[in-house]
Amino acid sequence: MDLQLAGKRVLVTGSSKGIGFAIADLFAAERAAVTIVGRDEARLDAARDRLAAHGTTITAHACDVGDAAARKGLIEIAGDIDILVNCAGAIPGGDLFALPIETWQESWQLKVFGYIDLTRLALEGMKTRGSGTIVNIIGDLGRAPRFDYVCGSTANAALIAFTEAVGAKSTDWNVRVFGVNPSGTKTDRVVEVARKRAESALGDPERWPEILSNLPFGRLAEPDEIARMVVMLASPLAGYLSGTVVDVDAGLRHRK
């Protein structure tokens, strides 16, 4: 299936590893011109080299999207992008009494305000040009909040509301804004947490898949599975999708 993405200019934040890299990789495979963004320059360079194997234009930009000036500079450098994918920011776990307000402020500055500001900056140009797509990678706990992940749950809920509000209006300018809510996905960070839980509960970190056996299909989602959903929905083939957030959780929220 031709996703009609060849030559599209795509900017993906948080794309040196994990879900962000998988998204960038699939866009590159579809012959889009991809700009990847991350804070670790060495990891970013390695990601760029891997993506270059697709034979399309790959640009790497080291940037802290938690910084307002850096966000503005990033959009200026990227130019007239066709697709923005916001995927940067990992919020720490912990309940209301475990996390100081400074942790809330720091993590929200990166993910919540980073997404909001980059959406605003990119949308200004897209509105003027009369075309474009913005995808926010959020998280399923925005729908099913947990006390032991209250900072992240609240952040994700805010981004779901933001995405739905902006995406409902952006169609007036022929721009689509939507989100994707992944559930637990097999990234380095998630696997490391599972390994620690397995060591504590089972005495062996290598038994971490057993810790996750109650998940749908008995496993985590693969980054590529999330990426395929994102890239297909960002393509012109899903041209009537905006103002909504798609849950990719295999029904986890509805399991009893």
Coordinates of N, CA and C in Angstrom, one line a residue:
M1 N 0.8 -1.2 0.0 CA 0.0 0.0 0.0 C 0.9 1.2 0.0
D2 N 0.6 2.2 -0.9 CA 1.3 3.4 -1.0 C 0.7 4.4 0.0
L3 N 1.4 4.8 1.0 CA 0.9 5.8 2.0 C 1.0 7.2 1.5
Q4 N 1.5 7.5 0.3 CA 1.6 8.8 -0.2 C 2.3 9.8 0.6
L5 N 3.4 9.3 1.2 CA 4.3 10.1 2.1 C 5.6 10.4 1.5
A6 N 5.9 9.9 0.3 CA 7.2 10.2 -0.3 C 7.4 11.7 -0.5
G7 N 8.5 12.2 0.0 CA 8.8 13.7 -0.1 C 8.2 14.5 0.9
K8 N 7.4 14.0 1.8 CA 6.8 14.8 2.9 C 7.9 15.1 3.9
R9 N 7.8 16.3 4.4 CA 8.8 16.8 5.4 C 8.2 16.5 6.8
V10 N 8.9 15.7 7.5 CA 8.4 15.2 8.8 C 9.4 15.5 9.9
L11 N 8.9 16.0 11.0 CA 9.7 16.3 12.2 C 9.2 15.4 13.3
V12 N 10.1 14.6 13.9 CA 9.7 13.7 15.0 C 10.6 14.0 16.2
T13 N 10.0 14.5 17.3 CA 10.7 14.7 18.5 C 10.9 13.4 19.3
G14 N 11.9 13.4 20.2 CA 12.1 12.2 21.0 C 12.4 11.0 20.2
S15 N 13.1 11.1 19.1 CA 13.2 10.1 18.1 C 14.6 9.4 18.0
S16 N 15.4 9.5 19.0 CA 16.7 8.8 18.9 C 16.6 7.4 19.4
K17 N 15.4 7.0 20.0 CA 15.2 5.6 20.4 C 13.7 5.4 20.7
G18 N 13.4 4.2 21.0 CA 12.0 3.8 21.4 C 11.0 4.1 20.4
I19 N 9.8 4.5 20.8 CA 8.7 4.7 19.9 C 9.0 5.8 18.9
G20 N 9.6 6.8 19.3 CA 10.0 7.9 18.4 C 10.9 7.5 17.3
F21 N 11.9 6.7 17.6 CA 12.7 6.1 16.5 C 12.0 5.2 15.6
A22 N 11.1 4.4 16.1 CA 10.3 3.5 15.3 C 9.4 4.3 14.3
I23 N 8.9 5.4 14.8 CA 8.0 6.2 13.9 C 8.9 6.9 12.8
A24 N 10.0 7.4 13.2 CA 10.9 8.0 12.2 C 11.4 7.0 11.2
D25 N 11.7 5.8 11.7 CA 12.1 4.7 10.8 C 11.1 4.4 9.7
L26 N 9.8 4.3 10.1 CA 8.8 4.0 9.2 C 8.5 5.1 8.2
F27 N 8.6 6.3 8.7 CA 8.4 7.5 7.8 C 9.6 7.5 6.7
A28 N 10.8 7.2 7.2 CA 11.9 7.1 6.3 C 11.7 6.0 5.3
A29 N 11.2 4.9 5.7 CA 10.9 3.7 4.8 C 9.9 4.1 3.7
E30 N 9.0 5.1 4.1 CA 8.0 5.5 3.1 C 8.6 6.7 2.3
R31 N 9.9 6.9 2.3 CA 10.6 7.9 1.5 C 10.3 9.4 1.9
A32 N 9.8 9.6 3.1 CA 9.7 11.0 3.6 C 11.0 11.5 4.0
A33 N 11.2 12.9 4.0 CA 12.4 13.5 4.5 C 12.2 13.8 6.0
V34 N 13.0 13.2 6.8 CA 12.7 13.1 8.2 C 13.8 13.9 9.0
T35 N 13.3 14.7 9.9 CA 14.2 15.4 10.9 C 13.9 14.7 12.3
I36 N 15.0 14.2 12.8 CA 14.9 13.6 14.2 C 15.5 14.5 15.2
V37 N 14.9 14.4 16.4 CA 15.3 15.3 17.5 C 15.5 14.6 18.8
G38 N 16.5 14.9 19.5 CA 16.8 14.3 20.8 C 17.8 15.2 21.6
R39 N 18.0 14.8 22.9 CA 18.9 15.6 23.7 C 20.3 15.0 23.7
D40 N 20.4 13.7 23.4 CA 21.7 13.0 23.4 C 22.3 13.0 22.0
E41 N 23.3 13.8 21.8 CA 23.8 14.0 20.5 C 24.4 12.7 19.9
A42 N 25.2 12.0 20.7 CA 25.8 10.7 20.2 C 24.7 9.7 19.8
R43 N 23.7 9.6 20.6 CA 22.6 8.6 20.3 C 21.8 9.1 19.1
L44 N 21.7 10.4 19.0 CA 21.0 11.0 17.8 C 21.8 10.7 16.5
D45 N 23.1 10.9 16.6 CA 23.9 10.6 15.4 C 23.8 9.2 15.0
A46 N 23.8 8.3 15.9 CA 23.7 6.8 15.6 C 22.3 6.5 15.0
A47 N 21.3 7.2 15.5 CA 20.0 7.0 14.9 C 19.9 7.5 13.5
R48 N 20.5 8.6 13.3 CA 20.5 9.2 11.9 C 21.2 8.2 10.9
D49 N 22.3 7.7 11.4 CA 23.1 6.8 10.5 C 22.2 5.5 10.1
R50 N 21.5 5.0 11.1 CA 20.6 3.9 10.8 C 19.5 4.2 9.9
L51 N 18.9 5.4 10.1 CA 17.8 5.8 9.2 C 18.3 6.1 7.8
A52 N 19.5 6.5 7.6 CA 20.0 6.9 6.3 C 20.0 5.7 5.4
A53 N 20.0 4.5 5.9 CA 20.0 3.3 5.1 C 18.7 3.2 4.2
H54 N 17.7 4.0 4.5 CA 16.5 4.0 3.6 C 16.7 4.8 2.4
G55 N 17.8 5.6 2.3 CA 18.1 6.4 1.1 C 17.3 7.6 0.9
T56 N 16.7 8.1 2.0 CA 16.0 9.4 1.9 C 16.8 10.4 2.8
T57 N 16.3 11.7 2.8 CA 17.0 12.7 3.5 C 16.7 12.6 5.0
I58 N 17.7 12.5 5.8 CA 17.6 12.4 7.3 C 18.4 13.5 7.9
T59 N 17.8 14.3 8.7 CA 18.5 15.4 9.4 C 18.3 15.2 10.9
A60 N 19.4 15.4 11.7 CA 19.4 15.2 13.1 C 19.6 16.6 13.8
H61 N 18.8 16.9 14.8 CA 19.0 18.1 15.5 C 18.9 17.9 17.0
A62 N 20.0 18.1 17.7 CA 20.1 18.0 19.1 C 19.4 19.2 19.8
C63 N 18.4 18.9 20.6 CA 17.5 20.0 21.1 C 16.8 19.5 22.4
D64 N 16.7 20.4 23.4 CA 15.9 20.1 24.6 C 14.6 20.8 24.4
V65 N 13.6 20.0 24.0 CA 12.3 20.6 23.7 C 11.5 21.1 25.0
G66 N 12.2 20.9 26.1 CA 11.7 21.5 27.4 C 12.0 22.9 27.5
D67 N 12.8 23.5 26.6 CA 13.3 24.8 26.6 C 12.5 25.6 25.5
A68 N 11.9 26.7 25.9 CA 11.0 27.5 25.0 C 11.8 28.0 23.8
A69 N 13.0 28.6 24.1 CA 13.8 29.2 23.0 C 14.3 28.1 22.0
A70 N 14.6 26.9 22.6 CA 15.0 25.8 21.7 C 13.9 25.3 20.8
R71 N 12.7 25.3 21.4 CA 11.5 24.9 20.6 C 11.3 25.8 19.4
K72 N 11.4 27.1 19.7 CA 11.2 28.1 18.6 C 12.3 27.9 17.5
G73 N 13.6 27.8 18.0 CA 14.7 27.6 17.0 C 14.5 26.3 16.2
L74 N 14.0 25.2 16.8 CA 13.8 24.0 16.1 C 12.8 24.2 15.0
I75 N 11.7 24.8 15.2 CA 10.7 25.0 14.2 C 11.3 25.9 13.1
E76 N 12.0 26.9 13.4 CA 12.7 27.8 12.4 C 13.6 27.0 11.5
I77 N 14.4 26.1 12.2 CA 15.4 25.3 11.4 C 14.7 24.3 10.5
A78 N 13.7 23.7 11.1 CA 13.0 22.6 10.3 C 12.3 23.1 9.1
G79 N 11.9 24.4 9.1 CA 11.2 25.0 8.0 C 9.7 24.6 7.8
D80 N 9.3 24.5 6.6 CA 7.9 24.3 6.3 C 7.6 22.8 6.4
I81 N 7.4 22.3 7.6 CA 7.2 20.8 7.7 C 5.7 20.5 7.4
D82 N 5.5 19.3 6.9 CA 4.2 18.8 6.5 C 3.6 18.0 7.7
I83 N 4.4 17.3 8.5 CA 4.0 16.5 9.6 C 4.9 16.7 10.8
L84 N 4.2 17.0 11.9 CA 4.9 17.1 13.2 C 4.4 15.9 14.1
V85 N 5.4 15.2 14.7 CA 5.0 14.1 15.6 C 5.7 14.5 17.0
N86 N 4.9 14.8 18.0 CA 5.4 15.1 19.3 C 5.5 13.8 20.1
C87 N 6.8 13.4 20.4 CA 7.0 12.1 21.1 C 8.0 12.2 22.2
A88 N 8.4 13.4 22.7 CA 9.4 13.6 23.6 C 8.9 13.7 25.0
G89 N 9.5 13.1 26.0 CA 9.1 13.3 27.4 C 8.7 12.1 28.1
A90 N 9.4 11.7 29.1 CA 9.1 10.6 30.0 C 8.9 11.1 31.4
I91 N 7.7 10.9 31.9 CA 7.3 11.4 33.3 C 7.5 10.3 34.3
P92 N 8.2 10.6 35.4 CA 8.5 9.6 36.4 C 7.3 9.1 37.2
G93 N 7.3 7.9 37.6 CA 6.3 7.4 38.4 C 6.4 7.9 39.9
G94 N 5.3 7.6 40.6 CA 5.3 8.0 42.0 C 3.9 8.6 42.3
D95 N 3.5 8.4 43.6 CA 2.2 9.0 44.0 C 2.3 10.4 44.4
L96 N 1.2 11.0 44.8 CA 1.1 12.4 45.1 C 2.1 12.8 46.2
F97 N 2.4 12.0 47.1 CA 3.2 12.3 48.2 C 4.7 12.0 48.0
A98 N 5.0 11.3 46.9 CA 6.3 10.9 46.6 C 7.1 11.9 45.7
L99 N 6.3 12.7 44.9 CA 6.9 13.6 43.9 C 6.8 15.0 44.4
P100 N 7.9 15.7 44.5 CA 7.8 17.1 44.9 C 7.3 17.9 43.7
I101 N 6.8 19.1 44.0 CA 6.2 20.0 42.9 C 7.2 20.3 41.9
E102 N 8.5 20.3 42.2 CA 9.6 20.6 41.2 C 9.6 19.5 40.2
T103 N 9.4 18.3 40.5 CA 9.3 17.2 39.6 C 8.2 17.4 38.6
W104 N 7.0 17.7 39.1 CA 5.9 18.0 38.3 C 6.2 19.1 37.3
Q105 N 6.8 20.2 37.8 CA 7.1 21.3 36.9 C 8.1 21.0 35.8
E106 N 9.2 20.3 36.2 CA 10.2 19.9 35.2 C 9.7 18.9 34.2
S107 N 8.9 17.9 34.6 CA 8.5 16.9 33.6 C 7.4 17.5 32.7
W108 N 6.5 18.3 33.3 CA 5.5 19.0 32.5 C 6.1 20.0 31.5
Q109 N 7.2 20.6 31.9 CA 7.8 21.6 31.0 C 8.2 20.9 29.7
L110 N 8.7 19.6 29.8 CA 9.2 18.9 28.7 C 8.0 18.3 27.9
K111 N 7.1 17.6 28.5 CA 6.1 16.9 27.8 C 4.9 17.8 27.5
V112 N 4.2 18.3 28.6 CA 3.0 19.0 28.4 C 3.2 20.3 27.6
F113 N 4.0 21.2 28.2 CA 4.3 22.5 27.6 C 5.1 22.3 26.3
G114 N 5.9 21.3 26.2 CA 6.7 21.1 25.0 C 5.7 20.7 23.8
Y115 N 4.8 19.8 24.1 CA 3.8 19.5 23.1 C 2.9 20.7 22.7
I116 N 2.4 21.4 23.7 CA 1.5 22.5 23.4 C 2.3 23.6 22.6
D117 N 3.5 23.9 23.0 CA 4.2 25.0 22.3 C 4.6 24.6 20.9
L118 N 5.1 23.4 20.7 CA 5.5 22.9 19.4 C 4.3 22.8 18.5
T119 N 3.1 22.4 19.0 CA 1.9 22.4 18.2 C 1.5 23.8 17.8
R120 N 1.6 24.7 18.7 CA 1.3 26.1 18.4 C 2.2 26.7 17.3
L121 N 3.5 26.4 17.5 CA 4.5 27.0 16.5 C 4.3 26.4 15.2
A122 N 4.2 25.1 15.1 CA 4.0 24.4 13.8 C 2.7 24.7 13.2
L123 N 1.6 24.9 14.0 CA 0.3 25.1 13.5 C 0.2 26.5 12.8
E124 N 1.0 27.4 13.3 CA 1.0 28.8 12.7 C 1.3 28.7 11.2
G125 N 2.4 28.0 10.9 CA 2.8 27.9 9.5 C 1.9 27.0 8.7
M126 N 1.4 25.9 9.3 CA 0.4 25.0 8.6 C -0.8 25.8 8.3
K127 N -1.3 26.6 9.2 CA -2.5 27.4 9.0 C -2.4 28.3 7.8
T128 N -1.2 29.0 7.7 CA -0.9 29.9 6.6 C -0.9 29.2 5.3
R129 N -0.3 28.0 5.3 CA -0.1 27.2 4.1 C -1.4 26.4 3.7
G130 N -2.3 26.2 4.7 CA -3.5 25.5 4.4 C -3.3 24.0 4.3
S131 N -2.3 23.5 5.0 CA -2.2 22.0 5.0 C -1.2 21.6 6.1
G132 N -1.3 20.4 6.6 CA -0.4 19.9 7.6 C -1.1 18.9 8.5
T133 N -0.2 18.2 9.2 CA -0.7 17.2 10.2 C 0.2 17.2 11.4
I134 N -0.5 17.2 12.6 CA 0.3 17.1 13.9 C -0.3 15.9 14.6
V135 N 0.7 15.1 15.1 CA 0.3 13.9 15.9 C 1.0 14.0 17.3
N136 N 0.2 13.8 18.3 CA 0.7 13.8 19.7 C 0.7 12.4 20.2
I137 N 1.9 11.9 20.6 CA 2.0 10.6 21.2 C 1.8 10.8 22.7
I138 N 0.7 10.3 23.3 CA 0.4 10.7 24.7 C 0.5 9.5 25.6
G139 N -0.5 8.7 25.8 CA -0.3 7.6 26.8 C -1.7 7.2 27.4
D140 N -1.9 5.9 27.5 CA -3.2 5.3 27.9 C -3.6 5.7 29.3
L141 N -2.7 6.1 30.2 CA -3.1 6.4 31.6 C -3.7 7.8 31.7
G142 N -3.7 8.5 30.6 CA -4.6 9.7 30.5 C -6.1 9.4 30.5
R143 N -6.4 8.1 30.1 CA -7.8 7.7 30.1 C -8.1 6.9 31.4
A144 N -7.1 6.2 31.9 CA -7.3 5.4 33.1 C -6.2 5.8 34.1
P145 N -6.4 6.9 34.8 CA -5.4 7.5 35.7 C -5.1 6.6 36.9
R146 N -3.9 6.6 37.3 CA -3.5 5.8 38.5 C -2.8 6.7 39.5
F147 N -3.1 6.4 40.8 CA -2.5 7.2 41.8 C -1.0 7.1 41.9
D148 N -0.5 5.9 41.6 CA 1.0 5.7 41.6 C 1.7 6.2 40.4
Y149 N 0.9 6.8 39.5 CA 1.5 7.5 38.3 C 0.7 8.8 38.1
V150 N 0.5 9.5 39.2 CA -0.5 10.6 39.1 C 0.1 11.8 38.3
C151 N 1.4 12.0 38.3 CA 1.9 13.1 37.5 C 1.8 12.9 36.0
G152 N 2.1 11.7 35.6 CA 2.0 11.3 34.2 C 0.6 11.2 33.8
S153 N -0.3 10.6 34.6 CA -1.7 10.4 34.3 C -2.4 11.8 34.1
T154 N -2.1 12.7 34.9 CA -2.6 14.1 34.8 C -2.1 14.8 33.6
A155 N -0.8 14.6 33.3 CA -0.2 15.2 32.1 C -0.9 14.7 30.9
N156 N -1.0 13.4 30.8 CA -1.6 12.8 29.6 C -3.1 13.2 29.4
A157 N -3.8 13.3 30.5 CA -5.2 13.7 30.4 C -5.3 15.1 29.9
A158 N -4.4 16.0 30.3 CA -4.4 17.4 29.8 C -4.1 17.4 28.3
L159 N -3.1 16.5 27.9 CA -2.8 16.5 26.4 C -3.9 15.9 25.6
I160 N -4.6 15.0 26.1 CA -5.8 14.4 25.4 C -6.8 15.6 25.2
A161 N -7.1 16.3 26.2 CA -8.1 17.4 26.1 C -7.5 18.5 25.1
F162 N -6.3 18.8 25.2 CA -5.6 19.8 24.3 C -5.7 19.3 22.8
T163 N -5.4 18.1 22.6 CA -5.4 17.6 21.2 C -6.8 17.5 20.6
E164 N -7.8 17.1 21.4 CA -9.1 17.1 20.9 C -9.7 18.5 20.6
A165 N -9.3 19.4 21.5 CA -9.8 20.8 21.3 C -9.2 21.4 20.0
V166 N -7.9 21.3 19.9 CA -7.2 21.9 18.8 C -7.5 21.2 17.5
G167 N -7.6 19.9 17.5 CA -7.9 19.1 16.3 C -9.3 19.3 15.8
A168 N -10.2 19.7 16.7 CA -11.6 20.0 16.3 C -11.7 21.3 15.5
K169 N -10.8 22.3 15.8 CA -10.8 23.6 15.2 C -9.9 23.6 13.9
S170 N -8.8 22.8 14.0 CA -7.8 23.0 12.9 C -8.3 22.6 11.6
T171 N -9.3 21.8 11.5 CA -9.9 21.4 10.2 C -10.4 22.6 9.4
D172 N -10.7 23.7 10.1 CA -11.0 25.0 9.4 C -9.9 25.5 8.5
W173 N -8.7 25.1 8.9 CA -7.5 25.5 8.1 C -6.9 24.4 7.3
N174 N -7.7 23.3 7.1 CA -7.2 22.1 6.4 C -6.0 21.5 7.0
V175 N -5.9 21.5 8.4 CA -4.9 20.9 9.1 C -5.5 19.9 10.1
R176 N -4.8 18.7 10.2 CA -5.3 17.7 11.1 C -4.4 17.6 12.3
V177 N -5.1 17.5 13.5 CA -4.4 17.3 14.7 C -5.1 16.2 15.5
F178 N -4.3 15.2 15.8 CA -4.9 14.0 16.5 C -3.8 13.4 17.4
G179 N -4.2 12.5 18.2 CA -3.2 11.8 19.1 C -3.3 10.3 19.1
V180 N -2.3 9.7 19.6 CA -2.3 8.2 19.8 C -1.9 7.9 21.2
N181 N -2.6 7.1 21.9 CA -2.4 6.7 23.2 C -1.8 5.2 23.3
P182 N -0.5 5.1 23.3 CA 0.1 3.7 23.5 C -0.1 3.2 24.9
S183 N -0.3 1.9 25.1 CA -0.2 1.4 26.4 C 1.2 0.9 26.6
G184 N 1.5 0.1 27.6 CA 2.9 -0.3 27.8 C 3.5 -0.9 26.6
T185 N 4.7 -0.3 26.2 CA 5.4 -0.6 25.0 C 6.8 -1.1 25.3
K186 N 7.3 -2.0 24.5 CA 8.6 -2.6 24.8 C 9.8 -1.6 24.5
T187 N 10.0 -0.6 25.3 CA 11.1 0.3 25.2 C 12.1 -0.1 26.3
D188 N 13.3 0.5 26.1 CA 14.3 0.2 27.1 C 13.9 0.6 28.5
R189 N 13.2 1.7 28.7 CA 12.8 2.2 30.0 C 11.7 1.3 30.6
V190 N 10.8 0.8 29.8 CA 9.7 -0.1 30.3 C 10.3 -1.4 30.7
V191 N 11.2 -1.9 29.9 CA 11.8 -3.2 30.2 C 12.6 -3.2 31.4
E192 N 13.3 -2.1 31.6 CA 14.2 -2.0 32.8 C 13.3 -1.9 34.1
V193 N 12.2 -1.3 34.0 CA 11.2 -1.3 35.2 C 10.7 -2.7 35.4
A194 N 10.4 -3.4 34.3 CA 9.9 -4.8 34.5 C 11.0 -5.7 35.1
R195 N 12.2 -5.5 34.7 CA 13.3 -6.3 35.2 C 13.5 -6.1 36.7
K196 N 13.3 -4.8 37.1 CA 13.5 -4.5 38.5 C 12.3 -5.2 39.3
R197 N 11.1 -5.1 38.8 CA 10.0 -5.7 39.4 C 10.2 -7.3 39.5
A198 N 10.7 -7.9 38.4 CA 10.9 -9.3 38.4 C 12.0 -9.7 39.4
E199 N 13.0 -8.9 39.6 CA 14.1 -9.2 40.5 C 13.5 -9.1 41.9
S200 N 12.7 -8.2 42.2 CA 12.1 -8.0 43.5 C 11.1 -9.1 43.8
A201 N 10.2 -9.4 42.9 CA 9.1 -10.4 43.1 C 9.5 -11.8 42.9
L202 N 10.4 -12.1 41.9 CA 10.8 -13.4 41.5 C 12.2 -13.8 41.8
G203 N 13.0 -12.8 42.1 CA 14.4 -13.1 42.4 C 15.3 -13.2 41.2
D204 N 14.8 -12.9 40.0 CA 15.5 -13.1 38.8 C 15.0 -12.0 37.7
P205 N 15.9 -11.0 37.4 CA 15.4 -10.0 36.5 C 15.1 -10.5 35.1
E206 N 15.7 -11.7 34.7 CA 15.5 -12.3 33.4 C 14.1 -12.8 33.2
R207 N 13.4 -12.9 34.3 CA 12.0 -13.4 34.3 C 11.0 -12.3 34.1
W208 N 11.4 -11.1 33.6 CA 10.6 -10.0 33.5 C 9.3 -10.2 32.6
P209 N 9.4 -11.1 31.6 CA 8.1 -11.3 30.8 C 7.0 -11.8 31.7
E210 N 7.3 -12.6 32.7 CA 6.3 -13.2 33.6 C 5.5 -12.1 34.3
I211 N 6.2 -11.0 34.7 CA 5.6 -9.9 35.4 C 4.5 -9.3 34.5
L212 N 4.6 -9.4 33.2 CA 3.7 -8.7 32.3 C 2.7 -9.7 31.7
S213 N 2.6 -10.9 32.2 CA 1.8 -12.0 31.6 C 0.3 -11.7 31.6
N214 N -0.1 -10.7 32.5 CA -1.5 -10.4 32.6 C -2.0 -9.4 31.6
L215 N -1.0 -8.9 30.7 CA -1.4 -7.9 29.7 C -2.1 -8.6 28.6
P216 N -2.8 -7.8 27.7 CA -3.4 -8.4 26.5 C -2.4 -9.1 25.7
F217 N -2.7 -10.2 25.2 CA -1.8 -11.1 24.4 C -0.6 -11.5 25.2
G218 N -0.6 -11.2 26.5 CA 0.5 -11.6 27.4 C 1.8 -11.0 27.2
R219 N 1.8 -9.7 26.6 CA 3.1 -9.1 26.3 C 2.9 -7.6 26.2
L220 N 4.0 -6.8 26.1 CA 4.0 -5.4 25.8 C 3.7 -5.2 24.3
A221 N 3.3 -4.0 23.9 CA 3.2 -3.7 22.5 C 4.7 -3.5 22.0
E222 N 4.9 -3.7 20.8 CA 6.2 -3.5 20.1 C 6.2 -2.0 19.6
P223 N 7.3 -1.3 19.7 CA 7.4 0.0 19.1 C 6.9 0.1 17.7
D224 N 7.2 -0.9 16.9 CA 6.8 -0.9 15.5 C 5.3 -1.0 15.3
E225 N 4.6 -1.6 16.3 CA 3.2 -1.7 16.2 C 2.6 -0.3 16.4
I226 N 3.1 0.5 17.3 CA 2.7 1.8 17.6 C 3.0 2.7 16.4
A227 N 4.2 2.5 15.8 CA 4.7 3.3 14.7 C 3.8 3.1 13.5
R228 N 3.4 1.9 13.2 CA 2.5 1.6 12.0 C 1.2 2.4 12.1
M229 N 0.6 2.4 13.3 CA -0.6 3.1 13.5 C -0.4 4.6 13.3
V230 N 0.7 5.1 13.9 CA 0.9 6.6 13.8 C 1.1 7.0 12.3
V231 N 2.0 6.3 11.6 CA 2.3 6.7 10.2 C 1.2 6.5 9.3
M232 N 0.4 5.4 9.4 CA -0.8 5.3 8.6 C -1.8 6.4 8.8
L233 N -2.0 6.7 10.1 CA -3.0 7.8 10.4 C -2.5 9.1 10.0
A234 N -1.2 9.3 10.0 CA -0.6 10.6 9.6 C -0.6 10.8 8.0
S235 N -0.9 9.7 7.3 CA -0.8 9.7 5.9 C -2.1 10.3 5.3
P236 N -2.1 10.7 4.0 CA -3.3 11.2 3.4 C -4.4 10.2 3.3
L237 N -4.1 8.9 3.5 CA -5.1 7.8 3.5 C -6.1 8.0 4.6
A238 N -5.7 8.6 5.7 CA -6.6 8.8 6.9 C -7.0 10.3 7.0
G239 N -7.3 10.9 5.8 CA -7.5 12.3 5.7 C -8.7 12.9 6.5
Y240 N -9.6 12.1 7.0 CA -10.7 12.6 7.7 C -10.6 12.5 9.2
L241 N -9.4 12.1 9.7 CA -9.2 11.9 11.1 C -8.6 13.2 11.7
S242 N -9.2 13.8 12.7 CA -8.7 14.9 13.4 C -9.6 15.1 14.7
G243 N -9.0 15.7 15.7 CA -9.7 16.0 16.9 C -10.0 14.8 17.7
T244 N -9.3 13.8 17.6 CA -9.5 12.6 18.4 C -8.2 12.0 18.8
V245 N -8.2 11.1 19.8 CA -7.0 10.4 20.3 C -7.3 8.9 20.2
V246 N -6.5 8.2 19.5 CA -6.7 6.8 19.3 C -6.0 5.9 20.3
D247 N -6.7 5.1 21.0 CA -6.1 4.2 22.0 C -5.5 2.9 21.3
V248 N -4.2 2.7 21.6 CA -3.6 1.5 21.0 C -3.2 0.7 22.3
D249 N -4.2 0.0 22.9 CA -4.0 -0.7 24.1 C -4.5 -2.1 24.2
A250 N -5.0 -2.6 23.0 CA -5.5 -4.0 22.9 C -6.7 -4.2 23.9
G251 N -7.4 -3.1 24.3 CA -8.5 -3.2 25.2 C -8.2 -3.3 26.6
L252 N -6.9 -2.9 27.0 CA -6.5 -3.1 28.4 C -7.4 -2.3 29.3
R253 N -7.8 -1.1 29.0 CA -8.6 -0.3 29.9 C -9.9 -0.9 30.2
H254 N -10.4 -1.8 29.4 CA -11.7 -2.4 29.6 C -11.6 -3.9 30.2
R255 N -10.4 -4.3 30.5 CA -10.3 -5.7 31.0 C -10.7 -5.6 32.5
K256 N -11.3 -6.7 33.0 CA -11.8 -6.8 34.4 C -10.8 -7.5 35.2

